């Protein structure tokens, strides 16, 4: 059995389509079929049934699913350990939500290096969905995210909260905001739900973004009104060019640490988690 066979099997379990899996993995359909046939031969069981109605996993396919996820994760960890550790005791890959990087990344990395001085670190900035996929595949070891995903084999812990504030270069109250000058922000599903309730009439604004650094840049260059991280809001208000929209509520954003379920009791992962929690709480 080859790891490519498991990768193809896992993708096919998701798509239920040989054609779609071939497209997603940049393979021919015959290659996908060949890999599944080889995997079935090594296991002595049919994993999928194909009919005019589509492709459906067999009972054996469903039984293999959790084992295949675990095997893929362990293989990725083993490959990374052999290839990337070099002269360090550990090689850790950390995923961080984009908006958390601008104001917290330096402190967090300093904390990581303090608790694991003999380890090397690779920091990857991304969004919650992709980080969850990478955690399942073993491509990253730990992630700090806004939106925990209900996926098998992932463990999440709430570690703190941030806040977003609405600022403007033009107006003082929500009722005075013109849609053309509003930047509609969508930092996470939880944020978006509250945001739409606050500014229902501005939901069709022509400009939108999901990254704090982008919104701050747009405000600085174009002016206007938007929600930005509380720290960013304070800095921009301090310039004298912006003010708080006083009748706009602060919108909280929960922050989570996520890791593979098998690492939830790992001493290394717990030390990293504790470091992030302390940095976020300011203690």
mmCIF file of C-alpha atoms in Angstrom:
data_model
loop_
_atom_site.group_PDB
_atom_site.id
_atom_site.type_symbol
_atom_site.label_atom_id
_atom_site.label_comp_id
_atom_site.label_asym_id
_atom_site.label_seq_id
_atom_site.Cartn_x
_atom_site.Cartn_y
_atom_site.Cartn_z
ATOM 1 C CA UNK A 1 0.000 0.000 0.000
ATOM 2 C CA UNK A 2 1.241 3.489 -0.897
ATOM 3 C CA UNK A 3 0.385 6.796 0.766
ATOM 4 C CA UNK A 4 -0.934 8.070 -2.584
ATOM 5 C CA UNK A 5 -3.562 5.329 -2.482
ATOM 6 C CA UNK A 6 -4.791 6.553 0.905
ATOM 7 C CA UNK A 7 -4.834 10.179 -0.265
ATOM 8 C CA UNK A 8 -6.936 9.188 -3.257
ATOM 9 C CA UNK A 9 -9.249 7.087 -1.093
ATOM 10 C CA UNK A 10 -9.806 9.953 1.374
ATOM 11 C CA UNK A 11 -10.576 12.414 -1.398
ATOM 12 C CA UNK A 12 -12.983 9.992 -3.041
ATOM 13 C CA UNK A 13 -14.756 9.474 0.287
ATOM 14 C CA UNK A 14 -15.355 13.219 0.286
ATOM 15 C CA UNK A 15 -16.336 13.782 -3.355
ATOM 16 C CA UNK A 16 -18.139 10.484 -4.065
ATOM 17 C CA UNK A 17 -17.020 11.044 -7.655
ATOM 18 C CA UNK A 18 -14.084 9.553 -9.560
ATOM 19 C CA UNK A 19 -14.200 12.464 -12.014
ATOM 20 C CA UNK A 20 -14.189 15.103 -9.272
ATOM 21 C CA UNK A 21 -11.349 13.412 -7.381
ATOM 22 C CA UNK A 22 -9.327 13.198 -10.575
ATOM 23 C CA UNK A 23 -9.814 16.948 -11.092
ATOM 24 C CA UNK A 24 -8.939 17.854 -7.504
ATOM 25 C CA UNK A 25 -5.799 15.717 -7.442
ATOM 26 C CA UNK A 26 -4.766 16.626 -11.021
ATOM 27 C CA UNK A 27 -4.897 12.993 -12.085
ATOM 28 C CA UNK A 28 -6.573 11.075 -14.862
ATOM 29 C CA UNK A 29 -9.701 9.127 -13.979
ATOM 30 C CA UNK A 30 -7.923 5.891 -14.893
ATOM 31 C CA UNK A 31 -5.172 6.700 -12.373
ATOM 32 C CA UNK A 32 -7.770 7.268 -9.637
ATOM 33 C CA UNK A 33 -9.472 3.988 -10.544
ATOM 34 C CA UNK A 34 -6.124 2.179 -10.588
ATOM 35 C CA UNK A 35 -5.177 3.442 -7.134
ATOM 36 C CA UNK A 36 -8.522 2.423 -5.632
ATOM 37 C CA UNK A 37 -8.323 -0.981 -7.311
ATOM 38 C CA UNK A 38 -4.809 -1.501 -5.911
ATOM 39 C CA UNK A 39 -5.973 -0.489 -2.431
ATOM 40 C CA UNK A 40 -8.946 -2.846 -2.644
ATOM 41 C CA UNK A 41 -6.657 -5.660 -3.775
ATOM 42 C CA UNK A 42 -4.300 -5.139 -0.827
ATOM 43 C CA UNK A 43 -7.232 -5.183 1.614
ATOM 44 C CA UNK A 44 -9.226 -7.914 -0.080
ATOM 45 C CA UNK A 45 -12.432 -5.863 0.107
ATOM 46 C CA UNK A 46 -14.432 -3.590 -2.183
ATOM 47 C CA UNK A 47 -14.339 -0.032 -0.909
ATOM 48 C CA UNK A 48 -16.773 1.603 -3.348
ATOM 49 C CA UNK A 49 -19.718 0.620 -5.503
ATOM 50 C CA UNK A 50 -20.307 2.426 -8.792
ATOM 51 C CA UNK A 51 -23.678 2.717 -10.498
ATOM 52 C CA UNK A 52 -25.698 5.161 -12.556
ATOM 53 C CA UNK A 53 -26.726 6.804 -9.273
ATOM 54 C CA UNK A 54 -23.093 7.557 -8.461
ATOM 55 C CA UNK A 55 -20.254 6.297 -6.308
ATOM 56 C CA UNK A 56 -20.976 5.083 -2.777
ATOM 57 C CA UNK A 57 -18.601 3.736 -0.114
ATOM 58 C CA UNK A 58 -19.166 0.173 1.050
ATOM 59 C CA UNK A 59 -19.223 -0.837 4.718
ATOM 60 C CA UNK A 60 -15.536 -1.683 4.350
ATOM 61 C CA UNK A 61 -14.893 1.797 2.946
ATOM 62 C CA UNK A 62 -16.502 3.433 5.959
ATOM 63 C CA UNK A 63 -14.540 1.193 8.330
ATOM 64 C CA UNK A 64 -11.291 2.155 6.615
ATOM 65 C CA UNK A 65 -11.993 5.903 6.794
ATOM 66 C CA UNK A 66 -10.773 6.655 10.340
ATOM 67 C CA UNK A 67 -7.735 4.403 9.939
ATOM 68 C CA UNK A 68 -6.837 6.109 6.664
ATOM 69 C CA UNK A 69 -6.991 9.550 8.289
ATOM 70 C CA UNK A 70 -4.748 8.382 11.107
ATOM 71 C CA UNK A 71 -2.260 6.725 8.751
ATOM 72 C CA UNK A 72 -2.047 9.835 6.571
ATOM 73 C CA UNK A 73 -1.480 12.050 9.597
ATOM 74 C CA UNK A 74 1.207 9.779 11.044
ATOM 75 C CA UNK A 75 2.974 9.481 7.698
ATOM 76 C CA UNK A 76 3.057 13.254 7.234
ATOM 77 C CA UNK A 77 4.412 13.736 10.756
ATOM 78 C CA UNK A 78 7.058 11.058 10.187
ATOM 79 C CA UNK A 79 8.129 12.561 6.859
ATOM 80 C CA UNK A 80 8.370 16.043 8.326
ATOM 81 C CA UNK A 81 10.295 14.776 11.341
ATOM 82 C CA UNK A 82 12.903 13.079 9.169
ATOM 83 C CA UNK A 83 13.215 15.852 6.570
ATOM 84 C CA UNK A 84 12.873 19.086 8.538
ATOM 85 C CA UNK A 85 14.233 18.709 12.052
ATOM 86 C CA UNK A 86 17.897 19.091 11.070
ATOM 87 C CA UNK A 87 19.981 20.038 14.112
ATOM 88 C CA UNK A 88 16.918 20.914 16.219
ATOM 89 C CA UNK A 89 15.182 18.673 18.737
ATOM 90 C CA UNK A 90 11.775 19.455 17.262
ATOM 91 C CA UNK A 91 10.365 21.049 14.123
ATOM 92 C CA UNK A 92 7.022 22.712 14.789
ATOM 93 C CA UNK A 93 4.669 24.211 12.209
ATOM 94 C CA UNK A 94 2.208 26.725 13.641
ATOM 95 C CA UNK A 95 -0.811 28.101 11.804
ATOM 96 C CA UNK A 96 -2.111 31.526 12.848
ATOM 97 C CA UNK A 97 -5.277 33.335 11.744
ATOM 98 C CA UNK A 98 -4.346 36.315 9.572
ATOM 99 C CA UNK A 99 -5.851 38.933 11.875
ATOM 100 C CA UNK A 100 -3.974 37.624 14.895
ATOM 101 C CA UNK A 101 -0.599 37.988 13.235
ATOM 102 C CA UNK A 102 -0.415 41.770 13.001
ATOM 103 C CA UNK A 103 -0.490 42.470 16.736
ATOM 104 C CA UNK A 104 0.375 39.182 18.422
ATOM 105 C CA UNK A 105 2.741 37.172 16.265
ATOM 106 C CA UNK A 106 6.022 38.570 17.650
ATOM 107 C CA UNK A 107 5.010 37.977 21.254
ATOM 108 C CA UNK A 108 3.716 34.508 20.497
ATOM 109 C CA UNK A 109 6.828 33.427 18.610
ATOM 110 C CA UNK A 110 8.985 34.765 21.436
ATOM 111 C CA UNK A 111 6.872 32.699 23.836
ATOM 112 C CA UNK A 112 7.238 29.595 21.645
ATOM 113 C CA UNK A 113 11.023 29.944 21.571
ATOM 114 C CA UNK A 114 11.127 30.464 25.322
ATOM 115 C CA UNK A 115 9.276 27.249 26.152
ATOM 116 C CA UNK A 116 10.978 25.223 23.361
ATOM 117 C CA UNK A 117 14.438 26.777 22.927
ATOM 118 C CA UNK A 118 15.803 23.778 20.999
ATOM 119 C CA UNK A 119 12.997 23.672 18.431
ATOM 120 C CA UNK A 120 12.652 25.245 15.005
ATOM 121 C CA UNK A 121 9.383 26.957 14.060
ATOM 122 C CA UNK A 122 7.613 27.566 10.776
ATOM 123 C CA UNK A 123 4.772 30.101 11.006
ATOM 124 C CA UNK A 124 1.986 29.936 8.428
ATOM 125 C CA UNK A 125 -0.732 32.612 8.207
ATOM 126 C CA UNK A 126 -4.072 31.321 6.956
ATOM 127 C CA UNK A 127 -7.813 31.089 7.560
ATOM 128 C CA UNK A 128 -9.590 28.645 9.880
ATOM 129 C CA UNK A 129 -10.907 26.293 7.199
ATOM 130 C CA UNK A 130 -7.541 25.665 5.552
ATOM 131 C CA UNK A 131 -5.751 25.329 8.895
ATOM 132 C CA UNK A 132 -8.255 22.666 9.950
ATOM 133 C CA UNK A 133 -7.558 20.712 6.756
ATOM 134 C CA UNK A 134 -3.802 21.035 7.318
ATOM 135 C CA UNK A 135 -4.137 19.833 10.916
ATOM 136 C CA UNK A 136 -6.004 16.726 9.793
ATOM 137 C CA UNK A 137 -3.349 16.004 7.172
ATOM 138 C CA UNK A 138 -0.466 16.570 9.614
ATOM 139 C CA UNK A 139 0.876 19.543 7.647
ATOM 140 C CA UNK A 140 0.767 21.775 10.737
ATOM 141 C CA UNK A 141 1.053 20.869 14.423
ATOM 142 C CA UNK A 142 -1.045 23.538 16.088
ATOM 143 C CA UNK A 143 -3.197 26.441 14.957
ATOM 144 C CA UNK A 144 -4.620 29.588 16.508
ATOM 145 C CA UNK A 145 -7.923 30.369 14.839
ATOM 146 C CA UNK A 146 -11.253 32.162 14.998
ATOM 147 C CA UNK A 147 -13.595 29.405 13.818
ATOM 148 C CA UNK A 148 -13.298 25.830 15.133
ATOM 149 C CA UNK A 149 -14.402 23.268 12.578
ATOM 150 C CA UNK A 150 -16.480 20.248 13.561
ATOM 151 C CA UNK A 151 -14.172 17.747 11.909
ATOM 152 C CA UNK A 152 -13.183 14.301 13.159
ATOM 153 C CA UNK A 153 -9.855 13.998 14.974
ATOM 154 C CA UNK A 154 -9.550 17.711 15.813
ATOM 155 C CA UNK A 155 -9.392 19.102 19.361
ATOM 156 C CA UNK A 156 -10.214 22.759 20.123
ATOM 157 C CA UNK A 157 -9.810 24.891 23.221
ATOM 158 C CA UNK A 158 -11.095 28.417 23.799
ATOM 159 C CA UNK A 159 -8.142 30.547 24.926
ATOM 160 C CA UNK A 160 -9.427 34.105 24.924
ATOM 161 C CA UNK A 161 -11.197 36.871 23.116
ATOM 162 C CA UNK A 162 -10.429 39.908 20.958
ATOM 163 C CA UNK A 163 -12.685 42.811 20.041
ATOM 164 C CA UNK A 164 -13.378 44.868 16.928
ATOM 165 C CA UNK A 165 -14.388 48.553 17.053
ATOM 166 C CA UNK A 166 -15.996 50.703 14.390
ATOM 167 C CA UNK A 167 -14.074 53.832 13.404
ATOM 168 C CA UNK A 168 -14.631 56.476 10.756
ATOM 169 C CA UNK A 169 -12.911 59.399 9.074
ATOM 170 C CA UNK A 170 -16.240 60.879 8.022
ATOM 171 C CA UNK A 171 -19.118 60.475 10.493
ATOM 172 C CA UNK A 172 -19.901 60.045 14.185
ATOM 173 C CA UNK A 173 -23.016 57.852 14.183
ATOM 174 C CA UNK A 174 -24.201 54.721 12.398
ATOM 175 C CA UNK A 175 -27.235 56.525 10.960
ATOM 176 C CA UNK A 176 -24.964 58.960 9.104
ATOM 177 C CA UNK A 177 -22.857 56.308 7.314
ATOM 178 C CA UNK A 178 -23.176 56.277 3.533
ATOM 179 C CA UNK A 179 -22.981 52.777 1.988
ATOM 180 C CA UNK A 180 -20.477 53.992 -0.626
ATOM 181 C CA UNK A 181 -17.973 54.896 2.103
ATOM 182 C CA UNK A 182 -18.472 51.792 4.239
ATOM 183 C CA UNK A 183 -16.123 48.785 4.145
ATOM 184 C CA UNK A 184 -18.180 45.726 5.017
ATOM 185 C CA UNK A 185 -15.984 43.367 7.021
ATOM 186 C CA UNK A 186 -16.397 39.621 7.476
ATOM 187 C CA UNK A 187 -13.680 38.365 9.796
ATOM 188 C CA UNK A 188 -15.434 35.138 10.783
ATOM 189 C CA UNK A 189 -18.936 33.598 10.729
ATOM 190 C CA UNK A 190 -19.465 34.581 14.388
ATOM 191 C CA UNK A 191 -18.386 38.169 13.703
ATOM 192 C CA UNK A 192 -20.495 38.351 10.550
ATOM 193 C CA UNK A 193 -23.662 37.319 12.384
ATOM 194 C CA UNK A 194 -23.376 40.176 14.887
ATOM 195 C CA UNK A 195 -22.071 42.657 12.313
ATOM 196 C CA UNK A 196 -25.081 42.243 10.028
ATOM 197 C CA UNK A 197 -27.420 42.945 12.917
ATOM 198 C CA UNK A 198 -25.564 46.167 13.725
ATOM 199 C CA UNK A 199 -25.412 47.553 10.177
ATOM 200 C CA UNK A 200 -28.250 45.843 8.349
ATOM 201 C CA UNK A 201 -28.686 48.741 5.919
ATOM 202 C CA UNK A 202 -25.001 48.610 4.947
ATOM 203 C CA UNK A 203 -24.796 44.895 4.100
ATOM 204 C CA UNK A 204 -24.732 45.708 0.373
ATOM 205 C CA UNK A 205 -21.765 48.070 0.613
ATOM 206 C CA UNK A 206 -19.665 47.882 -2.589
ATOM 207 C CA UNK A 207 -16.369 47.241 -0.762
ATOM 208 C CA UNK A 208 -15.683 44.356 1.601
ATOM 209 C CA UNK A 209 -12.753 42.477 3.116
ATOM 210 C CA UNK A 210 -11.969 39.741 5.623
ATOM 211 C CA UNK A 211 -8.506 40.881 6.743
ATOM 212 C CA UNK A 212 -7.853 43.565 9.342
ATOM 213 C CA UNK A 213 -4.582 44.734 7.762
ATOM 214 C CA UNK A 214 -6.336 45.215 4.410
ATOM 215 C CA UNK A 215 -9.206 47.165 5.967
ATOM 216 C CA UNK A 216 -6.794 49.427 7.863
ATOM 217 C CA UNK A 217 -4.888 50.108 4.654
ATOM 218 C CA UNK A 218 -8.062 50.944 2.750
ATOM 219 C CA UNK A 219 -9.241 53.273 5.503
ATOM 220 C CA UNK A 220 -5.882 55.053 5.593
ATOM 221 C CA UNK A 221 -5.806 55.575 1.835
ATOM 222 C CA UNK A 222 -9.475 56.096 1.005
ATOM 223 C CA UNK A 223 -11.079 57.140 4.264
ATOM 224 C CA UNK A 224 -14.485 55.813 5.261
ATOM 225 C CA UNK A 225 -15.924 53.655 8.023
ATOM 226 C CA UNK A 226 -15.307 50.065 9.121
ATOM 227 C CA UNK A 227 -14.789 47.678 11.975
ATOM 228 C CA UNK A 228 -11.118 46.978 12.784
ATOM 229 C CA UNK A 229 -9.312 45.258 15.638
ATOM 230 C CA UNK A 230 -9.432 47.227 18.887
ATOM 231 C CA UNK A 231 -5.656 47.781 18.919
ATOM 232 C CA UNK A 232 -5.735 48.997 15.316
ATOM 233 C CA UNK A 233 -8.677 51.268 16.079
ATOM 234 C CA UNK A 234 -6.808 52.886 18.985
ATOM 235 C CA UNK A 235 -3.746 53.527 16.810
ATOM 236 C CA UNK A 236 -5.774 55.062 13.977
ATOM 237 C CA UNK A 237 -7.867 57.225 16.309
ATOM 238 C CA UNK A 238 -4.629 58.471 17.931
ATOM 239 C CA UNK A 239 -3.568 59.954 14.568
ATOM 240 C CA UNK A 240 -6.462 62.406 14.777
ATOM 241 C CA UNK A 241 -7.801 61.329 11.377
ATOM 242 C CA UNK A 242 -10.364 58.853 12.717
ATOM 243 C CA UNK A 243 -12.885 58.689 15.544
ATOM 244 C CA UNK A 244 -14.951 55.978 17.156
ATOM 245 C CA UNK A 245 -18.555 55.504 16.139
ATOM 246 C CA UNK A 246 -19.850 55.759 19.685
ATOM 247 C CA UNK A 247 -23.237 54.115 19.094
ATOM 248 C CA UNK A 248 -21.615 51.096 17.381
ATOM 249 C CA UNK A 249 -21.066 48.231 19.816
ATOM 250 C CA UNK A 250 -17.742 46.483 20.205
ATOM 251 C CA UNK A 251 -17.948 43.064 18.510
ATOM 252 C CA UNK A 252 -16.168 40.245 20.381
ATOM 253 C CA UNK A 253 -14.252 37.503 18.592
ATOM 254 C CA UNK A 254 -13.380 34.255 20.357
ATOM 255 C CA UNK A 255 -9.913 32.781 19.781
ATOM 256 C CA UNK A 256 -9.239 29.035 19.796
ATOM 257 C CA UNK A 257 -6.232 26.757 19.706
ATOM 258 C CA UNK A 258 -6.693 23.651 17.578
ATOM 259 C CA UNK A 259 -4.610 20.507 17.263
ATOM 260 C CA UNK A 260 -4.974 16.916 16.192
ATOM 261 C CA UNK A 261 -6.871 14.850 18.747
ATOM 262 C CA UNK A 262 -3.907 12.552 19.304
ATOM 263 C CA UNK A 263 -1.802 15.555 20.434
ATOM 264 C CA UNK A 264 -4.243 17.007 22.972
ATOM 265 C CA UNK A 265 -2.238 15.560 25.894
ATOM 266 C CA UNK A 266 1.186 16.057 24.313
ATOM 267 C CA UNK A 267 3.558 17.868 26.683
ATOM 268 C CA UNK A 268 4.955 19.967 23.829
ATOM 269 C CA UNK A 269 1.538 21.015 22.541
ATOM 270 C CA UNK A 270 0.299 21.869 26.043
ATOM 271 C CA UNK A 271 3.301 24.116 26.669
ATOM 272 C CA UNK A 272 2.712 25.960 23.415
ATOM 273 C CA UNK A 273 -0.992 26.307 24.198
ATOM 274 C CA UNK A 274 -0.282 27.682 27.680
ATOM 275 C CA UNK A 275 2.160 30.192 26.206
ATOM 276 C CA UNK A 276 -0.446 31.480 23.731
ATOM 277 C CA UNK A 277 -3.124 31.683 26.406
ATOM 278 C CA UNK A 278 -0.872 33.767 28.675
ATOM 279 C CA UNK A 279 0.103 36.107 25.854
ATOM 280 C CA UNK A 280 -3.514 36.617 24.822
ATOM 281 C CA UNK A 281 -4.657 37.328 28.368
ATOM 282 C CA UNK A 282 -1.704 39.649 28.997
ATOM 283 C CA UNK A 283 -0.526 37.736 32.066
#
